[in-house]
Coordinates of C-alpha atoms in Angstrom, one line a residue:
Chain A
M1 CA 24.8 0.6 46.1
A2 CA 27.5 3.7 47.2
I3 CA 31.2 3.2 46.6
R4 CA 32.6 4.6 49.6
L5 CA 36.9 4.9 47.9
H6 CA 39.9 6.1 49.8
S7 CA 42.5 7.7 48.6
H8 CA 42.8 6.1 45.1
T9 CA 43.2 9.4 42.5
A10 CA 43.4 6.5 39.0
E11 CA 40.8 4.4 41.2
L12 CA 38.0 7.3 41.7
R13 CA 38.8 8.8 37.5
R14 CA 38.4 5.2 35.8
M15 CA 35.1 5.1 37.8
L16 CA 34.2 8.7 36.5
R17 CA 35.3 8.2 33.5
E18 CA 32.7 5.1 33.3
Q19 CA 29.8 6.9 34.1
R20 CA 29.9 9.4 31.9
D21 CA 30.7 6.8 29.3
Q22 CA 27.6 5.3 30.2
G23 CA 25.9 8.6 29.5
E24 CA 25.5 9.6 33.5
T25 CA 25.7 13.5 34.1
I26 CA 27.9 13.9 37.1
G27 CA 27.4 16.4 40.5
F28 CA 30.0 17.1 43.2
V29 CA 29.7 18.3 46.7
A30 CA 32.9 19.2 48.2
T31 CA 32.5 18.9 52.0
M32 CA 35.2 19.0 54.5
G33 CA 33.5 16.2 56.2
G34 CA 31.2 17.1 59.4
L35 CA 28.6 16.6 57.3
H36 CA 24.9 18.5 59.2
A37 CA 21.7 19.1 57.0
G38 CA 23.1 21.2 55.2
H39 CA 25.4 19.3 53.2
Q40 CA 22.5 16.7 52.7
S41 CA 20.6 19.4 50.9
L42 CA 23.7 20.4 48.5
I43 CA 23.4 16.1 47.7
E44 CA 19.9 16.4 47.5
A45 CA 20.2 19.3 44.3
S46 CA 22.4 17.1 42.7
R47 CA 19.9 13.9 43.4
G48 CA 17.1 16.2 42.3
D49 CA 19.1 17.3 39.0
G50 CA 19.9 13.9 37.8
N51 CA 23.0 13.2 38.3
F52 CA 25.6 10.9 39.7
T53 CA 26.9 12.6 42.9
V54 CA 29.9 12.6 43.9
V55 CA 30.9 13.8 47.7
S56 CA 34.5 14.8 48.5
V57 CA 35.6 14.7 52.6
F58 CA 38.5 16.9 52.4
V59 CA 39.7 18.8 55.5
N60 CA 41.6 21.2 53.5
P61 CA 45.3 22.1 54.7
A62 CA 45.7 24.7 52.6
Q63 CA 42.9 27.3 53.7
F64 CA 44.2 26.6 57.2
G65 CA 45.8 29.9 59.1
P66 CA 49.0 28.6 61.7
N67 CA 47.0 29.2 64.2
E68 CA 43.7 28.3 63.4
D69 CA 41.8 25.1 64.1
F70 CA 42.5 22.7 61.3
D71 CA 43.7 19.5 63.8
S72 CA 39.9 19.8 65.7
Y73 CA 37.9 20.1 62.8
P74 CA 35.7 17.4 63.7
R75 CA 36.5 14.1 61.1
D76 CA 34.4 11.4 61.6
H77 CA 34.8 8.8 58.2
D78 CA 31.3 6.5 59.2
S79 CA 29.0 9.4 60.1
D80 CA 29.7 11.4 57.4
F81 CA 29.0 8.2 54.8
E82 CA 25.9 7.5 56.1
L83 CA 24.7 11.2 56.1
A84 CA 26.1 11.1 52.7
V85 CA 24.5 7.9 51.2
E86 CA 21.4 8.8 53.0
A87 CA 21.1 11.8 51.2
G88 CA 21.7 10.5 47.9
G89 CA 25.3 10.5 47.3
D90 CA 26.8 7.8 44.8
L91 CA 30.2 7.7 45.4
I92 CA 32.3 8.9 48.6
W93 CA 35.8 9.7 48.8
Y94 CA 38.3 10.3 50.9
P95 CA 41.3 11.9 49.6
E96 CA 44.6 11.9 51.8
V97 CA 46.7 15.0 51.7
E98 CA 49.2 13.6 49.7
D99 CA 46.5 12.8 46.7
L100 CA 46.2 16.9 46.7
Y101 CA 49.3 18.5 47.7
P102 CA 51.9 15.8 46.3
E103 CA 55.5 17.2 48.2
E104 CA 56.1 19.0 45.0
A105 CA 53.0 20.5 44.1
Q106 CA 53.4 24.2 44.9
T107 CA 50.7 26.1 42.0
M108 CA 48.0 28.1 43.8
V109 CA 45.0 30.2 42.4
Q110 CA 44.4 33.6 43.7
P111 CA 40.8 34.8 44.2
G112 CA 41.7 38.5 43.7
P113 CA 39.8 41.3 45.3
L114 CA 36.4 38.9 45.6
G115 CA 39.2 36.9 48.2
Q116 CA 40.7 40.0 50.2
R117 CA 37.1 41.1 51.9
L118 CA 34.8 39.9 54.6
C119 CA 36.2 36.5 56.1
G120 CA 39.9 37.2 53.7
L121 CA 40.6 40.1 56.0
S122 CA 41.2 38.0 58.9
R123 CA 42.0 35.4 56.9
P124 CA 44.8 35.9 54.0
Q125 CA 45.5 32.0 52.9
F126 CA 41.8 31.3 53.1
F127 CA 40.1 31.7 49.9
P128 CA 43.0 31.2 48.4
G129 CA 43.0 27.5 49.7
I130 CA 39.4 26.8 49.0
C131 CA 40.3 28.3 45.4
T132 CA 43.2 26.0 44.9
V133 CA 41.8 22.9 46.1
V134 CA 38.2 23.4 44.2
L135 CA 39.8 23.3 40.8
K136 CA 42.1 20.7 42.0
L137 CA 38.9 18.7 42.4
F138 CA 36.8 20.0 39.9
N139 CA 39.9 18.6 36.9
L140 CA 39.8 15.0 39.3
I141 CA 35.9 15.0 38.7
Q142 CA 35.0 16.9 35.9
P143 CA 31.2 17.4 37.5
H144 CA 29.0 18.2 35.1
Q145 CA 27.1 20.6 38.2
A146 CA 29.0 22.0 41.3
Y147 CA 27.3 22.9 44.6
F148 CA 28.1 24.9 47.1
G149 CA 25.7 25.9 50.4
A150 CA 24.9 30.4 50.3
K151 CA 26.1 29.4 54.3
D152 CA 29.4 30.0 52.9
F153 CA 28.4 33.2 50.2
Q154 CA 31.4 34.5 49.6
Q155 CA 33.2 30.9 49.5
L156 CA 30.4 30.1 46.0
A157 CA 31.0 34.0 45.1
I158 CA 34.8 33.7 45.0
I159 CA 33.9 30.1 43.6
Q160 CA 31.6 31.5 40.8
R161 CA 34.1 34.2 39.6
M162 CA 37.0 31.3 39.4
A163 CA 34.6 29.0 37.3
A164 CA 34.3 32.0 34.9
D165 CA 37.4 34.2 35.0
F166 CA 38.6 30.2 34.0
Y167 CA 36.5 29.0 31.4
L168 CA 35.7 25.8 33.4
D169 CA 33.4 24.1 32.1
V170 CA 31.3 23.5 35.1
D171 CA 27.8 24.8 36.4
V172 CA 28.2 26.1 39.9
V173 CA 25.2 25.8 41.9
G174 CA 24.2 27.8 44.9
C175 CA 21.9 26.5 47.4
P176 CA 20.3 28.3 50.2
I177 CA 21.2 28.1 53.9
V178 CA 19.6 25.1 55.8
R179 CA 18.7 26.5 59.6
E180 CA 18.5 25.0 63.0
D181 CA 14.9 25.1 64.3
D182 CA 16.1 28.7 66.0
G183 CA 17.9 29.5 63.4
L184 CA 21.4 28.8 63.8
A185 CA 22.8 27.8 60.3
M186 CA 23.7 24.9 60.2
S187 CA 28.2 24.3 60.5
S188 CA 30.1 21.7 61.4
R189 CA 31.8 24.4 63.8
N190 CA 28.5 24.5 65.7
L191 CA 29.7 21.1 67.1
K192 CA 32.2 22.9 68.8
L193 CA 30.3 24.9 70.9
E194 CA 29.4 25.0 74.3
P195 CA 25.6 24.3 75.0
E196 CA 25.5 27.6 77.3
D197 CA 27.2 29.4 74.0
R198 CA 24.4 28.4 71.8
D199 CA 22.1 31.7 72.7
L200 CA 25.1 34.5 71.8
A201 CA 25.6 32.1 68.6
L202 CA 22.3 33.0 67.7
T203 CA 22.7 36.8 67.8
L204 CA 23.8 36.5 64.0
Y205 CA 20.8 35.0 63.1
R206 CA 18.7 37.8 65.5
T207 CA 20.6 40.5 64.1
I208 CA 19.9 39.3 60.4
T209 CA 16.3 39.4 61.1
R210 CA 16.3 42.5 63.2
A211 CA 18.2 44.0 59.4
Q212 CA 15.6 42.0 57.4
T213 CA 13.1 44.3 59.5
A214 CA 14.2 47.8 59.5
F215 CA 15.0 47.1 55.8
A216 CA 11.0 46.7 55.7
E217 CA 10.3 49.4 57.5
G218 CA 12.1 51.3 55.0
E219 CA 15.7 51.8 56.5
R220 CA 17.9 52.8 53.3
D221 CA 21.2 54.0 54.5
A222 CA 23.9 51.5 55.4
A223 CA 25.9 53.0 58.1
K224 CA 23.2 53.6 60.0
L225 CA 21.7 50.7 60.2
R226 CA 24.9 48.9 60.3
E227 CA 25.3 51.6 64.0
A228 CA 22.2 50.2 65.4
L229 CA 23.2 47.0 65.2
V230 CA 26.9 46.9 66.3
A231 CA 25.0 49.2 69.5
E232 CA 22.7 45.8 70.3
W233 CA 25.7 43.5 69.6
P234 CA 26.4 41.2 73.0
E235 CA 29.6 41.3 75.3
G236 CA 31.6 37.8 75.1
L237 CA 31.1 37.7 71.1
E238 CA 33.5 39.2 69.2
L239 CA 32.7 40.6 66.0
D240 CA 35.3 40.3 63.3
Y241 CA 32.8 42.2 60.3
L242 CA 28.7 43.5 60.0
D243 CA 28.5 44.5 56.4
F244 CA 26.2 45.5 53.9
R245 CA 27.4 44.0 49.5
D246 CA 26.5 43.2 46.9
P247 CA 25.7 39.9 45.9
E248 CA 28.3 39.9 43.3
F249 CA 31.2 41.6 43.7
L250 CA 30.3 41.8 47.3
E251 CA 31.5 45.8 47.3
D252 CA 30.3 48.2 50.9
C253 CA 26.7 49.0 49.8
A254 CA 26.0 52.9 51.3
H255 CA 22.7 52.5 49.6
L256 CA 20.4 49.6 50.7
T257 CA 18.5 47.7 48.1
E258 CA 16.5 44.2 48.1
D259 CA 19.2 42.3 46.4
T260 CA 21.8 43.8 49.0
R261 CA 23.2 41.2 52.0
I262 CA 24.5 41.8 55.8
F263 CA 27.7 39.4 56.2
L264 CA 28.4 38.6 59.7
G265 CA 31.7 36.7 61.1
A266 CA 32.5 36.6 64.7
W267 CA 34.4 34.7 67.1
L268 CA 32.8 32.6 70.5
N269 CA 35.4 31.1 72.6
G270 CA 37.6 30.8 69.5
V271 CA 34.8 29.1 67.7
R272 CA 34.5 31.0 63.8
L273 CA 30.9 31.5 63.1
I274 CA 29.5 33.4 60.3
D275 CA 25.9 33.8 58.2
N276 CA 24.6 35.9 55.4
A277 CA 21.0 37.3 54.1
R278 CA 19.3 38.8 51.9
L279 CA 17.6 41.2 53.5
T280 CA 14.6 40.9 51.8
P281 CA 14.1 37.4 52.4
Chain B
M1 CA 42.7 25.2 4.2
A2 CA 44.2 27.5 7.2
I3 CA 40.9 29.1 9.5
R4 CA 41.7 32.8 11.0
L5 CA 40.0 33.6 13.2
H6 CA 39.7 36.8 14.9
S7 CA 38.0 37.4 18.7
H8 CA 34.7 35.2 18.8
T9 CA 35.9 32.5 21.5
A10 CA 31.9 31.0 21.3
E11 CA 33.4 30.2 17.3
L12 CA 36.4 28.7 18.5
R13 CA 35.2 26.3 20.7
R14 CA 32.5 24.8 18.4
M15 CA 34.8 24.4 15.6
L16 CA 36.8 22.6 17.9
R17 CA 33.7 20.3 19.4
E18 CA 33.4 19.5 16.0
Q19 CA 37.1 18.9 15.3
R20 CA 36.8 16.4 18.8
D21 CA 33.7 15.2 17.2
Q22 CA 35.5 14.1 14.3
G23 CA 37.9 12.7 16.2
E24 CA 40.7 15.1 15.9
T25 CA 43.4 15.3 18.7
I26 CA 44.2 19.4 19.8
G27 CA 47.7 20.7 19.2
F28 CA 48.2 23.6 20.7
V29 CA 51.1 26.5 20.2
A30 CA 50.7 29.5 22.6
T31 CA 52.3 32.5 20.8
M32 CA 52.8 36.2 21.7
G33 CA 53.3 36.5 17.6
G34 CA 56.3 38.0 15.9
L35 CA 56.7 34.4 15.0
H36 CA 59.8 33.2 13.8
A37 CA 61.6 29.9 13.1
G38 CA 61.4 29.0 16.5
H39 CA 57.5 28.8 16.8
Q40 CA 57.2 27.0 13.9
S41 CA 59.3 24.3 15.1
L42 CA 56.1 24.0 17.7
I43 CA 53.3 24.1 15.1
E44 CA 55.6 21.7 13.5
A45 CA 56.0 19.3 16.4
S46 CA 52.2 19.3 16.7
R47 CA 51.5 18.5 13.4
G48 CA 53.9 15.6 13.0
D49 CA 52.4 14.0 16.2
G50 CA 48.8 14.5 13.3
N51 CA 47.4 16.8 15.8
F52 CA 44.6 19.1 14.2
T53 CA 46.6 22.5 15.3
V54 CA 45.7 25.8 17.4
V55 CA 48.2 28.2 17.4
S56 CA 47.5 31.2 19.3
V57 CA 48.4 35.3 18.8
F58 CA 48.1 37.3 21.5
V59 CA 50.2 39.9 23.3
N60 CA 49.3 38.9 27.2
P61 CA 49.6 41.8 28.8
A62 CA 49.3 40.0 32.3
Q63 CA 52.8 38.7 32.4
F64 CA 54.1 42.9 31.6
G65 CA 55.1 44.9 34.2
P66 CA 54.3 48.9 34.3
N67 CA 57.8 49.7 32.2
E68 CA 57.8 46.8 30.1
D69 CA 57.5 46.5 26.8
F70 CA 54.3 45.5 26.4
D71 CA 53.1 48.7 24.1
S72 CA 56.0 48.2 21.9
Y73 CA 56.1 44.2 21.8
P74 CA 55.8 43.2 17.7
R75 CA 52.6 43.0 16.4
D76 CA 51.9 41.9 12.5
H77 CA 48.9 39.4 12.6
D78 CA 49.5 38.8 8.8
S79 CA 53.3 38.0 8.9
D80 CA 52.5 35.6 12.0
F81 CA 49.3 34.4 9.9
E82 CA 51.5 33.7 7.3
L83 CA 54.3 32.0 8.8
A84 CA 51.9 29.7 11.4
V85 CA 50.2 28.1 8.2
E86 CA 53.5 27.5 6.4
A87 CA 54.2 25.4 9.1
G88 CA 51.7 23.5 9.2
G89 CA 48.9 25.6 11.3
D90 CA 45.5 24.7 11.2
L91 CA 43.6 27.5 13.2
I92 CA 45.0 30.5 14.2
W93 CA 43.3 32.9 16.7
Y94 CA 43.5 36.2 17.8
P95 CA 41.9 36.4 20.8
E96 CA 41.2 40.3 21.8
V97 CA 42.2 41.3 25.4
E98 CA 38.5 41.2 26.8
D99 CA 38.5 37.6 25.6
L100 CA 40.7 36.6 28.0
Y101 CA 40.3 39.4 30.2
P102 CA 36.9 40.6 30.4
E103 CA 36.6 43.7 33.1
E104 CA 35.2 41.8 35.6
A105 CA 38.0 38.4 35.5
Q106 CA 39.9 39.1 38.8
T107 CA 41.4 35.4 39.7
M108 CA 44.6 34.7 38.7
V109 CA 47.4 31.6 39.2
Q110 CA 50.1 31.7 41.5
P111 CA 53.2 29.7 40.2
G112 CA 54.7 29.2 43.8
P113 CA 58.9 29.7 44.6
L114 CA 59.7 28.4 40.7
G115 CA 57.8 31.3 39.6
Q116 CA 60.3 33.4 41.9
R117 CA 63.6 32.7 41.0
L118 CA 65.8 33.9 38.0
C119 CA 63.4 36.1 35.5
G120 CA 60.5 36.0 38.1
L121 CA 63.1 38.0 40.7
S122 CA 63.3 41.1 38.3
R123 CA 59.6 40.3 37.4
P124 CA 57.1 39.7 39.5
Q125 CA 54.3 39.5 37.7
F126 CA 55.7 37.3 34.3
F127 CA 55.2 34.3 35.5
P128 CA 51.3 34.8 37.7
G129 CA 50.3 36.6 34.0
I130 CA 51.6 33.8 31.7
C131 CA 50.3 31.0 33.9
T132 CA 47.2 32.7 34.0
V133 CA 46.9 33.1 30.9
V134 CA 47.7 29.7 29.8
L135 CA 45.1 28.5 31.9
K136 CA 42.5 30.0 30.4
L137 CA 43.8 28.8 26.7
F138 CA 43.8 25.6 28.1
N139 CA 40.6 25.6 29.2
L140 CA 39.0 27.1 25.8
I141 CA 41.1 25.0 23.6
Q142 CA 41.1 21.6 25.7
P143 CA 43.8 20.2 23.7
H144 CA 45.5 17.3 24.1
Q145 CA 49.3 18.3 23.6
A146 CA 50.6 21.3 24.3
Y147 CA 54.1 22.4 23.1
F148 CA 56.3 25.0 24.1
G149 CA 60.3 25.8 23.7
A150 CA 63.2 25.5 25.8
K151 CA 64.4 28.8 25.3
D152 CA 62.1 29.5 27.9
F153 CA 62.7 26.5 29.6
Q154 CA 61.3 28.6 32.8
Q155 CA 58.4 29.5 31.7
L156 CA 57.7 25.3 30.1
A157 CA 59.2 23.7 33.7
I158 CA 56.2 26.3 35.8
I159 CA 53.7 25.6 33.3
Q160 CA 54.3 21.6 33.2
R161 CA 54.5 22.0 37.3
M162 CA 50.7 24.3 36.8
A163 CA 49.5 21.4 34.9
A164 CA 50.8 18.2 37.0
D165 CA 49.8 20.5 40.6
F166 CA 45.9 21.3 38.9
Y167 CA 45.3 17.4 37.0
L168 CA 45.4 19.2 33.9
D169 CA 44.3 16.3 31.3
V170 CA 46.9 17.9 28.7
D171 CA 50.4 16.8 28.0
V172 CA 52.8 19.5 28.0
V173 CA 56.1 19.1 25.5
G174 CA 58.8 20.8 25.6
C175 CA 60.9 21.2 21.9
P176 CA 63.9 22.5 22.1
I177 CA 65.7 25.9 21.5
V178 CA 65.9 27.3 17.5
R179 CA 69.0 29.2 17.3
E180 CA 70.0 31.3 14.6
D181 CA 73.4 30.5 12.6
D182 CA 75.3 32.6 14.8
G183 CA 73.9 30.6 17.5
L184 CA 71.5 33.6 19.1
A185 CA 68.7 32.3 20.4
M186 CA 65.2 33.0 18.2
S187 CA 62.7 35.6 19.8
S188 CA 60.3 37.9 18.8
R189 CA 62.5 40.3 20.4
N190 CA 65.6 40.3 18.4
L191 CA 63.4 42.6 15.9
K192 CA 64.4 45.2 18.8
L193 CA 67.9 44.9 18.2
E194 CA 70.2 47.2 17.0
P195 CA 72.6 45.9 13.9
E196 CA 75.6 46.9 16.2
D197 CA 74.1 45.0 19.2
R198 CA 74.3 41.5 17.7
D199 CA 77.7 41.1 18.5
L200 CA 77.2 41.7 22.5
A201 CA 73.9 40.2 22.0
L202 CA 75.6 36.8 21.3
T203 CA 77.4 37.2 24.7
L204 CA 75.0 34.8 26.8
Y205 CA 75.5 32.1 23.9
R206 CA 79.2 32.5 23.9
T207 CA 79.3 32.1 27.6
I208 CA 77.0 28.7 27.5
T209 CA 79.2 27.3 24.9
R210 CA 82.4 28.5 26.9
A211 CA 80.6 26.6 30.5
Q212 CA 80.2 23.8 28.2
T213 CA 83.5 23.1 27.3
A214 CA 84.5 23.8 31.3
F215 CA 82.1 21.4 32.1
A216 CA 83.6 18.6 29.5
E217 CA 87.2 19.2 30.9
G218 CA 86.2 18.7 35.0
E219 CA 84.5 22.0 36.0
R220 CA 82.2 21.0 38.7
D221 CA 81.9 23.8 40.9
A222 CA 79.1 26.0 40.2
A223 CA 80.8 28.7 42.0
K224 CA 83.7 28.6 40.3
L225 CA 82.6 28.4 37.2
R226 CA 80.3 31.7 37.5
E227 CA 83.3 34.0 38.9
A228 CA 85.0 32.6 36.1
L229 CA 81.8 33.2 33.8
V230 CA 81.3 37.0 35.3
A231 CA 84.9 37.8 35.2
E232 CA 84.7 37.9 30.8
W233 CA 81.1 39.2 30.7
P234 CA 81.6 42.9 28.3
E235 CA 80.0 46.0 29.2
G236 CA 77.1 47.6 27.6
L237 CA 75.1 44.2 28.6
E238 CA 73.4 44.1 32.2
L239 CA 73.4 40.9 33.1
D240 CA 70.7 40.3 35.5
Y241 CA 71.3 36.7 36.8
L242 CA 74.4 33.4 35.7
D243 CA 73.3 30.5 37.2
F244 CA 73.2 26.6 37.3
R245 CA 70.1 24.8 37.9
D246 CA 68.5 21.1 38.3
P247 CA 66.2 21.1 35.6
E248 CA 62.9 20.3 37.0
F249 CA 62.6 22.7 39.9
L250 CA 65.1 25.4 39.2
E251 CA 67.2 24.9 42.0
D252 CA 70.7 26.6 42.9
C253 CA 73.4 24.1 41.9
A254 CA 76.9 24.0 43.5
H255 CA 78.0 20.8 42.4
L256 CA 77.7 20.6 38.6
T257 CA 76.2 17.5 36.9
E258 CA 75.1 16.3 33.8
D259 CA 71.7 17.1 34.1
T260 CA 72.5 20.9 35.2
R261 CA 71.7 23.6 32.7
I262 CA 73.0 26.9 32.5
F263 CA 70.3 30.1 32.7
L264 CA 71.1 33.7 31.7
G265 CA 68.9 36.6 31.8
A266 CA 70.2 40.6 30.6
W267 CA 69.4 43.3 29.2
L268 CA 71.1 45.2 26.1
N269 CA 69.9 48.8 25.4
G270 CA 66.3 48.0 26.8
V271 CA 65.9 44.6 25.3
R272 CA 65.6 41.8 27.3
L273 CA 67.2 38.9 26.0
I274 CA 67.7 34.9 28.0
D275 CA 69.9 32.0 27.2
N276 CA 69.9 28.4 28.8
A277 CA 71.5 25.3 27.7
R278 CA 72.6 21.8 29.9
L279 CA 75.9 21.7 30.3
T280 CA 76.5 18.4 28.4
P281 CA 74.3 19.3 25.3

């Protein structure tokens, strides 16, 4: 039977100690709620690895800027619980803000150059906020494995970097992007899209497949391909970035290779959309 | 028999796992070398608590500014080993820069407002550098208890704050300042003082005892006491700060209480000197 726990950090730690003492390995999936098939695939991966699987549901204030959608971010504790349990979650934890950010807390993690590119350019507080809450959660939960989706590829790379830099005793596992039937990358924010905006939202995925086709046909010049893709970018969808980067340090690639990834960020009527993929799928 | 280990992080972790498996608790003393009776008191405290005691010797580049004394910081591995063993150290570890800062490492710790006052004002990289290396060392060594001297009181407060904020599973223990016979707080940098500067260097300790006397005689007005002490400050000793602060968040105190601490920072012919004490000794 799955456990639902609100707040009560000490009880969380006691329960996890009990699991570890019984020889269980701990798998961890950090979420901001708004669970969908993408989160479920992470929980399933953890269960598939034989872990007692902890899912945290916490909209992390530290990663939102003052004019961003912290207040309107989707929150539905009951639906999140059902979806997490359906996917095999064992312990669903809903910390309160005071559990992770007591008033006196002030120490933060700074991810370095990796956190300053792509999404970090328009959202400077984003990755420090993510690293800080993930480090806190890792230390509280002490998972053997933690699962993050490749839809937030930069986040995944930064957390893997943090785990290596800080000698954290956790295996940070990246899992493939889960897409809707039409190709839209699953995201809690998709709920906020107006039906008539769906087609525009698909621009990111269409741009990815175009880039992959061009690469397959022999294109290796990043600047040229970028120019061609941006020329087709539709009105009404505000482009934040369209970049070709290496998969580890996310540095700009002038010459495209099999390992190069395309990264896209945009806003659609105030809704943040991101997507990415290898050029060779 | 004490162990001396250079670099070889994997071997360090293996040896400590072995100790833990044998039921030993691990005590940790982080040093930058230049060991003296102050460091020895930390090692003795750890031994007194029954710990297998690890002493690291590492001049941490991240906490030095570009024009500071990283290159000239005292380094004497043999003498450090002797003094650490004499005090009861079990494993003396000398990591190389590449062990703690491999080329690709970039994630840092940011200590927040606590790190921006006192020494943090003139040395902005100082406490982020300290927190980062201490977090790395904590995660590598996984000590049950870690010992820091109250001479670096701000460092102690910041590390205790970091341990609480990040839910680290380590008890950060503060130990009293050890002083020379004449009152000068022990410091590796005292080696760099010219003999004729010794008397000027004692100004910090003299100022502390004057403040304690004034407090005992009823002075409660921080601004007034500060003014009187600064008026007596000698030429040739560059004052960085002379502040009265609370012991937890190091915030300015207008009204002095028993718990208030006096903090002093200065430069003497390029040598950094700090000291601090409770107003009620």
